[in-house]
Short mmCIF file of C-alpha atoms in Angstrom, two decimals:
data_model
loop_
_atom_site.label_atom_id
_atom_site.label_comp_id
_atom_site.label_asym_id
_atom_site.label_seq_id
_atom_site.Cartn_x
_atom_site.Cartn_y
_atom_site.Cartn_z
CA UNK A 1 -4.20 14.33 -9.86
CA UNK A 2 -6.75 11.81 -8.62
CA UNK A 3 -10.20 13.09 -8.48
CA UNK A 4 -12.50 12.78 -4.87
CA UNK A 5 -13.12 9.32 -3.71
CA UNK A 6 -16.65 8.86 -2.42
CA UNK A 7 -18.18 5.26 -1.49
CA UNK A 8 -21.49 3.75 -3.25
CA UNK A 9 -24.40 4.41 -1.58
CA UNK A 10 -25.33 0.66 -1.69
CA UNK A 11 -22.16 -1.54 -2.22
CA UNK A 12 -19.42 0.76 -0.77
CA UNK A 13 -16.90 0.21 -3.26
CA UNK A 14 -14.96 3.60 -3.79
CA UNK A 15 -16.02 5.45 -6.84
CA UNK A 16 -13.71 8.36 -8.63
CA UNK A 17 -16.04 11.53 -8.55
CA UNK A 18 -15.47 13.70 -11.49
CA UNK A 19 -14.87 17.28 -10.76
CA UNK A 20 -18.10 19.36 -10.31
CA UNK A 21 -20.24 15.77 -10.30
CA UNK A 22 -22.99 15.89 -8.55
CA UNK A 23 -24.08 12.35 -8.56
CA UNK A 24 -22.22 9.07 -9.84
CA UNK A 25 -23.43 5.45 -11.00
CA UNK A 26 -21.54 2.55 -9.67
CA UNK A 27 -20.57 0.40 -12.29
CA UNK A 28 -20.82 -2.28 -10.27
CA UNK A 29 -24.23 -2.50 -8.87
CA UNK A 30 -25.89 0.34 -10.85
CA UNK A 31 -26.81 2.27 -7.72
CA UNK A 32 -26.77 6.60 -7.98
CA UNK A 33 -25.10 8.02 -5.34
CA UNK A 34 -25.74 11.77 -5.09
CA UNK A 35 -23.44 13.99 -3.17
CA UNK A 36 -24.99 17.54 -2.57
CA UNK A 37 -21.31 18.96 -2.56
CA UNK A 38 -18.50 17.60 -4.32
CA UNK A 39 -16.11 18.80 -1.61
CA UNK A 40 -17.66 16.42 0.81
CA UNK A 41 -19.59 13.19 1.51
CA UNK A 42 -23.04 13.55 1.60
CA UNK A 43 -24.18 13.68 5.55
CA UNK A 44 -24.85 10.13 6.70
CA UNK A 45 -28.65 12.03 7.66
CA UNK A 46 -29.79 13.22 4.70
CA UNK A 47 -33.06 12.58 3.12
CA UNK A 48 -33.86 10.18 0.58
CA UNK A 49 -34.37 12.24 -2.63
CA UNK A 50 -37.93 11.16 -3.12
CA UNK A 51 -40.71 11.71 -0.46
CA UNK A 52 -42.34 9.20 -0.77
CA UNK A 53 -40.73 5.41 0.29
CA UNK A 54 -40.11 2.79 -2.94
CA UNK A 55 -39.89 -0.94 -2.80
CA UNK A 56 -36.15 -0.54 -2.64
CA UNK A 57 -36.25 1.54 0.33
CA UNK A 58 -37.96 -1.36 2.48
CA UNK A 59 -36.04 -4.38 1.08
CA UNK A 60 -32.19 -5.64 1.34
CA UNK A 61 -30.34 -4.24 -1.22
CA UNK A 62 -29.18 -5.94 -4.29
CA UNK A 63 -25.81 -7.81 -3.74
CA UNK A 64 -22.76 -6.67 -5.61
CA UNK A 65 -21.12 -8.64 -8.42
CA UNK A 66 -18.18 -9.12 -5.43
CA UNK A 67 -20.46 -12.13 -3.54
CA UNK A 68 -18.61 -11.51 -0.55
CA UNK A 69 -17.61 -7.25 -1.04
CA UNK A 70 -17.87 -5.26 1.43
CA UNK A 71 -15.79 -7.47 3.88
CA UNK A 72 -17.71 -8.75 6.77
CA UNK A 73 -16.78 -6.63 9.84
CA UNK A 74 -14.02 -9.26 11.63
CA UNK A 75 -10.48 -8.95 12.02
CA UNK A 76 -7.59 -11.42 11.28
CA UNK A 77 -9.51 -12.12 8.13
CA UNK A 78 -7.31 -13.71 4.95
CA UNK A 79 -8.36 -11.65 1.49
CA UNK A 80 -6.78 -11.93 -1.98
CA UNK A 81 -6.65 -11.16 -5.75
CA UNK A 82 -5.24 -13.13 -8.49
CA UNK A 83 -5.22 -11.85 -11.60
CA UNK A 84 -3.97 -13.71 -14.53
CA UNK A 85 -4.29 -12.37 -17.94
CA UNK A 86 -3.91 -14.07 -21.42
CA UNK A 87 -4.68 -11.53 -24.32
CA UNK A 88 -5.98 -14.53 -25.96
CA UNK A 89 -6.40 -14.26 -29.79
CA UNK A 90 -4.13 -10.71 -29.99
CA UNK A 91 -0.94 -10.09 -30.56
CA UNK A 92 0.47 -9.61 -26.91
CA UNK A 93 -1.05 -13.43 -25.85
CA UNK A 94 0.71 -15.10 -22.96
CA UNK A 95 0.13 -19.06 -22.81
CA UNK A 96 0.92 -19.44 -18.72
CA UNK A 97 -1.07 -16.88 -17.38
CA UNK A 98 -3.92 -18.48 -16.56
CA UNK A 99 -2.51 -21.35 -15.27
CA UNK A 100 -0.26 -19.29 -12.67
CA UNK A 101 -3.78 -17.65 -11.11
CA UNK A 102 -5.36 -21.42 -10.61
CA UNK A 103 -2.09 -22.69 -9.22
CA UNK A 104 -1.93 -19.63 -6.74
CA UNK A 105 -5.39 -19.65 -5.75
CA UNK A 106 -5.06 -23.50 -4.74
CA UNK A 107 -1.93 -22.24 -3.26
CA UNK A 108 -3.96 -20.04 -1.21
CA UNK A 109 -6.60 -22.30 0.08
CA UNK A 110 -5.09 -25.86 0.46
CA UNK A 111 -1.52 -24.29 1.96
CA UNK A 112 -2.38 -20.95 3.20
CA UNK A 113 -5.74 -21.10 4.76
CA UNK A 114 -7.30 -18.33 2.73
CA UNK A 115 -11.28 -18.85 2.40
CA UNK A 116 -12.87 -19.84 -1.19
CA UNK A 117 -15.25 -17.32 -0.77
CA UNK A 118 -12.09 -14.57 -0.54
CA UNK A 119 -10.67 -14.82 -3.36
CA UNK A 120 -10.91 -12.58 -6.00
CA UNK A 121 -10.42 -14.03 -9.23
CA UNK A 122 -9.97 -11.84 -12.31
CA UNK A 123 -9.44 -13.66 -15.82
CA UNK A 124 -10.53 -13.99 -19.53
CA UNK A 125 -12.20 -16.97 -18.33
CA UNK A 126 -14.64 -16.05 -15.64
CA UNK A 127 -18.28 -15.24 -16.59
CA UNK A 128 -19.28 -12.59 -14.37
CA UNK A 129 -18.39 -9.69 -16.84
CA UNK A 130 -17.02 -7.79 -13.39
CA UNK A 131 -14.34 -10.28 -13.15
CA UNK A 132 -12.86 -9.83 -16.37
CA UNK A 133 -9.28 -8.08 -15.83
CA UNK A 134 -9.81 -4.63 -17.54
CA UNK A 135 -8.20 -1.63 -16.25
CA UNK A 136 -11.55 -0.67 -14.56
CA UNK A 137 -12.35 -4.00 -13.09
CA UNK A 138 -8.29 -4.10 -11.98
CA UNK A 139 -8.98 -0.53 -10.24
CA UNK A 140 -12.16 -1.74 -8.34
CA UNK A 141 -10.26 -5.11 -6.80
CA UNK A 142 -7.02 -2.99 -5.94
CA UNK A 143 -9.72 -0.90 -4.27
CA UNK A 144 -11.82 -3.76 -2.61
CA UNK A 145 -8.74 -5.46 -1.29
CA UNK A 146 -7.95 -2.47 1.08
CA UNK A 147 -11.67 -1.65 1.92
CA UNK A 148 -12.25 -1.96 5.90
CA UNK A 149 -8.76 -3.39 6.14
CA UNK A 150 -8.42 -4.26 10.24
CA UNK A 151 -5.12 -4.51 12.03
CA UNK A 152 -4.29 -8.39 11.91
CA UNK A 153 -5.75 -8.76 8.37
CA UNK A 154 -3.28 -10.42 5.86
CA UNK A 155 -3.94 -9.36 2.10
CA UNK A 156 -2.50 -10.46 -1.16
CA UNK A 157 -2.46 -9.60 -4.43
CA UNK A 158 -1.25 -11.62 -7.47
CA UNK A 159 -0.65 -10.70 -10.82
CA UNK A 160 0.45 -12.51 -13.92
CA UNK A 161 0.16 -10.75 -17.25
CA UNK A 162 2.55 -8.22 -19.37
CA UNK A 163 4.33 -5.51 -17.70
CA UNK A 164 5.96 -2.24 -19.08
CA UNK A 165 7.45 0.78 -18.13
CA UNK A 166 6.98 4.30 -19.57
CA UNK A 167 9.17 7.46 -18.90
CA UNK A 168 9.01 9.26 -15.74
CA UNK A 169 8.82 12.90 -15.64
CA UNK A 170 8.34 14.12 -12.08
CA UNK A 171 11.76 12.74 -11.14
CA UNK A 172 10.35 10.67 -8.36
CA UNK A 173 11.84 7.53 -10.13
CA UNK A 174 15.48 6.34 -9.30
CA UNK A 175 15.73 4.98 -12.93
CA UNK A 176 13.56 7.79 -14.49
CA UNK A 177 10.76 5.03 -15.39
CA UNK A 178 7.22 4.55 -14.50
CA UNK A 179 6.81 0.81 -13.98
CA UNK A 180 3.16 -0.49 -15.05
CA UNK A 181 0.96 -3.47 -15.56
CA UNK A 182 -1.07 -3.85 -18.33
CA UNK A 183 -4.98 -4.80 -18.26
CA UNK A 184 -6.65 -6.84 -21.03
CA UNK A 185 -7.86 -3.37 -22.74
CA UNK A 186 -4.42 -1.70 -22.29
CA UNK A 187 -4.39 -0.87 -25.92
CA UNK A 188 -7.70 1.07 -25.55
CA UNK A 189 -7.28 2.54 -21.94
CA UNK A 190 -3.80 2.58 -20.45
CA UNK A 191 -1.76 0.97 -18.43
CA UNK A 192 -2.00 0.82 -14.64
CA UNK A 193 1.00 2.84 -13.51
CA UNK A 194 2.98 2.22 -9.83
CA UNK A 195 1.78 5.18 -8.88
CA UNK A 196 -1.93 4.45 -8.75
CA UNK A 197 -1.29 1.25 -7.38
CA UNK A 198 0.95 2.40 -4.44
CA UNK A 199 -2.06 5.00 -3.63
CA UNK A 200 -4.36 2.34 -4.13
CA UNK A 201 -3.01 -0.66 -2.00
CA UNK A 202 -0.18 0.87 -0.18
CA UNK A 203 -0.99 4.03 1.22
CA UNK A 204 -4.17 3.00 3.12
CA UNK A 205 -2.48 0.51 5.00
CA UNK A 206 -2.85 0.94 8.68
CA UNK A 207 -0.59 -0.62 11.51
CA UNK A 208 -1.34 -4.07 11.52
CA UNK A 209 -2.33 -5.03 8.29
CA UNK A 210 -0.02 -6.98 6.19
CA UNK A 211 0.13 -6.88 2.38
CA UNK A 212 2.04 -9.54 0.42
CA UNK A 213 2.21 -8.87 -3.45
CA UNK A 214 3.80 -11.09 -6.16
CA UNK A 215 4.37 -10.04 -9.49
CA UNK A 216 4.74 -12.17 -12.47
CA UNK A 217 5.19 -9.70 -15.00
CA UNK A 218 7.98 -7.43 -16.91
CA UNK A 219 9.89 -4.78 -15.71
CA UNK A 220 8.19 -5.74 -12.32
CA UNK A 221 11.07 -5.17 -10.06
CA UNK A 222 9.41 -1.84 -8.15
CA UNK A 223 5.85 -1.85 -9.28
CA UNK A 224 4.62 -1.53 -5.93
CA UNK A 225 6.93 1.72 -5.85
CA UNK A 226 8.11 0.23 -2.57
CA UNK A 227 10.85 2.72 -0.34
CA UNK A 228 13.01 -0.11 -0.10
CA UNK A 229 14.50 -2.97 -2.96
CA UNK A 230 16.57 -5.86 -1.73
CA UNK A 231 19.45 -5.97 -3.87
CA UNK A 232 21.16 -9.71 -3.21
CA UNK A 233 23.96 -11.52 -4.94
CA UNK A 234 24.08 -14.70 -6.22
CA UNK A 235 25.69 -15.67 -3.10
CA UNK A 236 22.82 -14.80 -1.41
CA UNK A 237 24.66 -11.66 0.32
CA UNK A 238 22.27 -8.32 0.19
CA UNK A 239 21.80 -5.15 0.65
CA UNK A 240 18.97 -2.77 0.94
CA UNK A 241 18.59 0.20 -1.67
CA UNK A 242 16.57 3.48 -0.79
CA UNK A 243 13.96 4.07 -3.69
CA UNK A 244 12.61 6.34 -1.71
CA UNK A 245 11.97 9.62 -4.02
CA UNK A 246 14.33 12.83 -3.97
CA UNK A 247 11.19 15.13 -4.19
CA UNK A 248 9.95 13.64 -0.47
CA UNK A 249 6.63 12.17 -1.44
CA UNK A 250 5.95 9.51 0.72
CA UNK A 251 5.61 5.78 -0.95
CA UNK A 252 4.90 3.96 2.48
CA UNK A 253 2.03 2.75 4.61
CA UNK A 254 0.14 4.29 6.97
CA UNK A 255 1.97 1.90 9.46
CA UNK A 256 1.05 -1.24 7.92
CA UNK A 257 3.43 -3.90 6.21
CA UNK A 258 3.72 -4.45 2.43
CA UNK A 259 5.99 -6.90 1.29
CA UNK A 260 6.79 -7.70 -2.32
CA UNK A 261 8.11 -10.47 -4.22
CA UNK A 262 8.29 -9.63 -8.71
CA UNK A 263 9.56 -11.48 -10.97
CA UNK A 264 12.51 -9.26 -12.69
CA UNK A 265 14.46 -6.35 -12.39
CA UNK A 266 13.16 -2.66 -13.47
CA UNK A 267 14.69 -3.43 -16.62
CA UNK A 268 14.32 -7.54 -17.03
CA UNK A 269 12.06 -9.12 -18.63
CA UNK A 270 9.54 -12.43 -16.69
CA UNK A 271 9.62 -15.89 -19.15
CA UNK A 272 6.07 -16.83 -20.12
CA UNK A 273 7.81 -20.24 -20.95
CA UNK A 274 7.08 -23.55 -22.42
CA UNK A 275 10.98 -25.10 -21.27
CA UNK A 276 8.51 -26.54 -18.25
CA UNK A 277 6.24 -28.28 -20.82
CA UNK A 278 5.68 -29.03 -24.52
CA UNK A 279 1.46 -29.00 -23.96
CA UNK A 280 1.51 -25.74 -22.21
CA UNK A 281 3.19 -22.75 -20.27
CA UNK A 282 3.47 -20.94 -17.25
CA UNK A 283 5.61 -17.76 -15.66
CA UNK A 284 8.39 -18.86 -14.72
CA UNK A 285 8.20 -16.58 -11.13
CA UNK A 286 4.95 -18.00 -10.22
CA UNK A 287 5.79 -21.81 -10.46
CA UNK A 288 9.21 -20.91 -8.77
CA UNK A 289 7.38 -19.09 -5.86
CA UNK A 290 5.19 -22.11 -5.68
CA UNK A 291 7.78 -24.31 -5.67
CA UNK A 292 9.63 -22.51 -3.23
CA UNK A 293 6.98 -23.14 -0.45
CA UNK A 294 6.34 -26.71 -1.20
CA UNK A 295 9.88 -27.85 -1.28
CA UNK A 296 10.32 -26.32 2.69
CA UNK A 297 11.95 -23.28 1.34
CA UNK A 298 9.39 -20.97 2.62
CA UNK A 299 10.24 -20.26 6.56
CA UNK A 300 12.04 -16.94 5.62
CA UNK A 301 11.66 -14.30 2.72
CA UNK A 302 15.59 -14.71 2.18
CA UNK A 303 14.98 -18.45 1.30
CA UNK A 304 12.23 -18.10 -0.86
CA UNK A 305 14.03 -15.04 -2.98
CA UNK A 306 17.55 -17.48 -3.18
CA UNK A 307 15.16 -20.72 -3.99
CA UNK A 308 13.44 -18.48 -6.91
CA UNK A 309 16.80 -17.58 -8.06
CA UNK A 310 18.38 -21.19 -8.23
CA UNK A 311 15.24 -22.56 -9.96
CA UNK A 312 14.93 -20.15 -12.71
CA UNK A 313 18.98 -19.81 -12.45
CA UNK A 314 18.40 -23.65 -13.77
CA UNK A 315 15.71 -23.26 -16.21
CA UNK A 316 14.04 -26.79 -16.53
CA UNK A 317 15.42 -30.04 -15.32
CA UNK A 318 15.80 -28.73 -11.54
CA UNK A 319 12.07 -27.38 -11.48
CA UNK A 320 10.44 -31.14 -11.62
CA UNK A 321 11.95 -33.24 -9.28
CA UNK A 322 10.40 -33.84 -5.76
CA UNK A 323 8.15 -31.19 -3.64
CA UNK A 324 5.02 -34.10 -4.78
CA UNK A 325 2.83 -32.26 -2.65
CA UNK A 326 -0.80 -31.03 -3.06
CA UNK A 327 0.50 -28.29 -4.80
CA UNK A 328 3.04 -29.34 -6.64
CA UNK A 329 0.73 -32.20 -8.03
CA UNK A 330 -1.32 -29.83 -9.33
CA UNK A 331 1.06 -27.37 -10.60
CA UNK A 332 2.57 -30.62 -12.59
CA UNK A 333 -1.47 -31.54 -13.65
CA UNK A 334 -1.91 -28.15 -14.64
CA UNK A 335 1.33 -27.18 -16.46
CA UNK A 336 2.45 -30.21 -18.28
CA UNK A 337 -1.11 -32.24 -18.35
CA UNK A 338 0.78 -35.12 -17.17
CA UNK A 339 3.57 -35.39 -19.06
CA UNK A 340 7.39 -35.16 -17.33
CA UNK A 341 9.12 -31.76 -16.48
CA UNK A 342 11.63 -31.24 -18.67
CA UNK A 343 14.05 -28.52 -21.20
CA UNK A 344 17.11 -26.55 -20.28
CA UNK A 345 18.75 -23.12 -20.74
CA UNK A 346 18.00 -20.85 -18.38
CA UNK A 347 16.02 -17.61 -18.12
CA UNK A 348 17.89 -13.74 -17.93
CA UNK A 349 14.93 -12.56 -14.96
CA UNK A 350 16.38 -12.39 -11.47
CA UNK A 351 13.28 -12.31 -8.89
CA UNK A 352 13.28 -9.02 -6.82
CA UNK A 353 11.95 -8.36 -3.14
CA UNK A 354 10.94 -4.94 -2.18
CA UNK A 355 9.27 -3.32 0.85
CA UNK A 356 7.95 -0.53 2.65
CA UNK A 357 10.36 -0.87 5.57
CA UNK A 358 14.17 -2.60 5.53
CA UNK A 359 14.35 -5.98 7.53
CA UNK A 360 17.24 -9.23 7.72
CA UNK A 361 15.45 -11.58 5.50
CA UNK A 362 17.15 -14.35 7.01
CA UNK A 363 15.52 -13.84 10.25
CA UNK A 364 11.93 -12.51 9.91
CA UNK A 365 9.56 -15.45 8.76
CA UNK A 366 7.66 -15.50 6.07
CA UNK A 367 4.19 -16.30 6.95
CA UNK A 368 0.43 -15.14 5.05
#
């Protein structure tokens, strides 16, 4: 079970009271928050617990490591994060990772029309020690993302980085698996399992909002744990499957629309490849999605999932030629540090679309 959510008393971000807590520090900006009953918020009237005023009291308080957290109070607003993960210098390191959170973030902003300021980016590389992609620091973003969501606000969260699965024992899984993403101190804390995540960015969702997610990671096919999975042949026919759980607990929104593109099956494997380049890699999903859009493929979710098929269906030679726009320029700077696309053999990962509600994905446009 999940223990009480309460907000920080200064940056709002939700914090997980333990039972019987009285009072919590946010990791994030260090404030206490004191709650006189751990059953309920504190009342929005009660008294500072000093009597007499401090410096604090009288002046702004201190921004939160998120520059732009909590959201400002507009609707329609654009709101992402991108995690990309490496697990440089261990044994689980990825070489593409990285590389797929710049490309989607430019993806974002040059294509998409999401602001700079955003953008949540969580790697090995950023400095703010809040933005490194631990389980904790995962938690608070899935968390910040949904904060104050507004109908008309589009959200999206990216993820590139090792995925597992671990036996499910509640029987709420069709396959009897728990499908999970891994953080850079997995080893040490756990795994993020689709559970959390579907009460953490799914549930809250209220009509309007729209939630895209793509998933460049392992055993990614339901991670969302998503009602509905799109299964499609290679001909591009499909049908919807009901994941929905024989015990009744409900995986949807509260009205909104989540939407779901990952890069394999339940039981697949996502390439971390270097067929694309002989300097460096990238997942395979993410440059496909990416490619996808550029090439014009991107009006419906039925040609993006068929275009990501094709593409990783051909491995290599089929994944350089034309698109040469702003993204795919960079994608080709970033990935092969100029140097031609080229390799072969293909990759056994079939991208996977899942949602909270079924739709004809040959119709309804695809649109962030």
């Amino acid at each position: 079970m999940y223990n009480l959510l309460v907000n920080c008393s200064n940056c709002h971000v939700p914090l997980q009271l333990p039972p019987g807590a009285r009072s919590i520090r946010c990791a994030l900006c260090q404030a206490v928050t004191n709650v006189a009953d751990p059953r309920s918020a504190p009342p929005s009237h009660a008294p500072p617990p000093t009597s007499t005023p401090s410096p604090s009291q009288t002046t702004p308080p201190a921004p939160s490591p998120y520059n732009h957290a909590p959201p400002p109070p507009v609707h329609g607003r654009k709101k992402a994060v991108i995690v990309g993960i490496s697990y440089k210098y261990s044994r689980h390191e990825l070489k593409g990772c990285l590389n797929d959170a710049k490309c989607m973030r430019h993806l974002l902003i040059n294509k998409f029309q999401f602001p700079e300021a955003s953008i949540l980016m969580l790697t090995e590389e950023e400095t703010d020690p809040y933005r490194i992609p631990t389980k904790h620091n995962m938690r608070m973003a899935l968390f910040w993302l949904v904060q104050g969501c507004q109908p008309g606000d589009s959200l999206l969260f990216h993820y590139s980085g090792h995925g597992s699965r671990q036996r499910n024992y509640n029987g709420e899984e069709v396959d009897g698996y728990d499908e999970t993403l891994c953080p850079l101190d997995f080893e040490t804390q756990g795994m993020i399992v689709d559970d959390e995540i579907n009460q953490a960015i799914v549930r809250p969702l209220i009509h309007g909002v729209r939630l895209h997610a793509i998933i460049d990671a392992c055993h990614s096919g339901t991670v969302l744990d998503l009602p509905f999975l799109c299964r499609m042949s290679r001909s591009g026919q499909y049908i919807w499957e009901d994941h929905r759980p024989r015990s009744g607990v409900w995986k949807g929104t509260a009205g909104g629309e989540v939407i779901s593109f990952s890069g394999c099956d339940d039981d697949q494997t996502s390439a971390d490849t270097a067929a694309l380049s002989k300097i460096t890699s990238t997942g395979a999903m993410t440059f496909c999605f990416i490619q996808a859009i550029e090439r014009g493929h991107g009006t419906t979710y039925g040609s993006i999932l068929n275009s990501m098929r094709a593409a990783i269906r051909g491995a290599g030679s089929d994944m350089g030629d034309g698109g040469g726009g702003a993204v795919t320029s960079l994608v080709t700077m970033l990935l092969t540090g100029g140097s031609s696309i080229g390799g072969g053999g293909g990759f056994r990962q079939e991208p996977q679309l899942t949602a909270c509600e079924p739709f004809d994905v040959y119709t309804k446009p695809f649109f962030l």
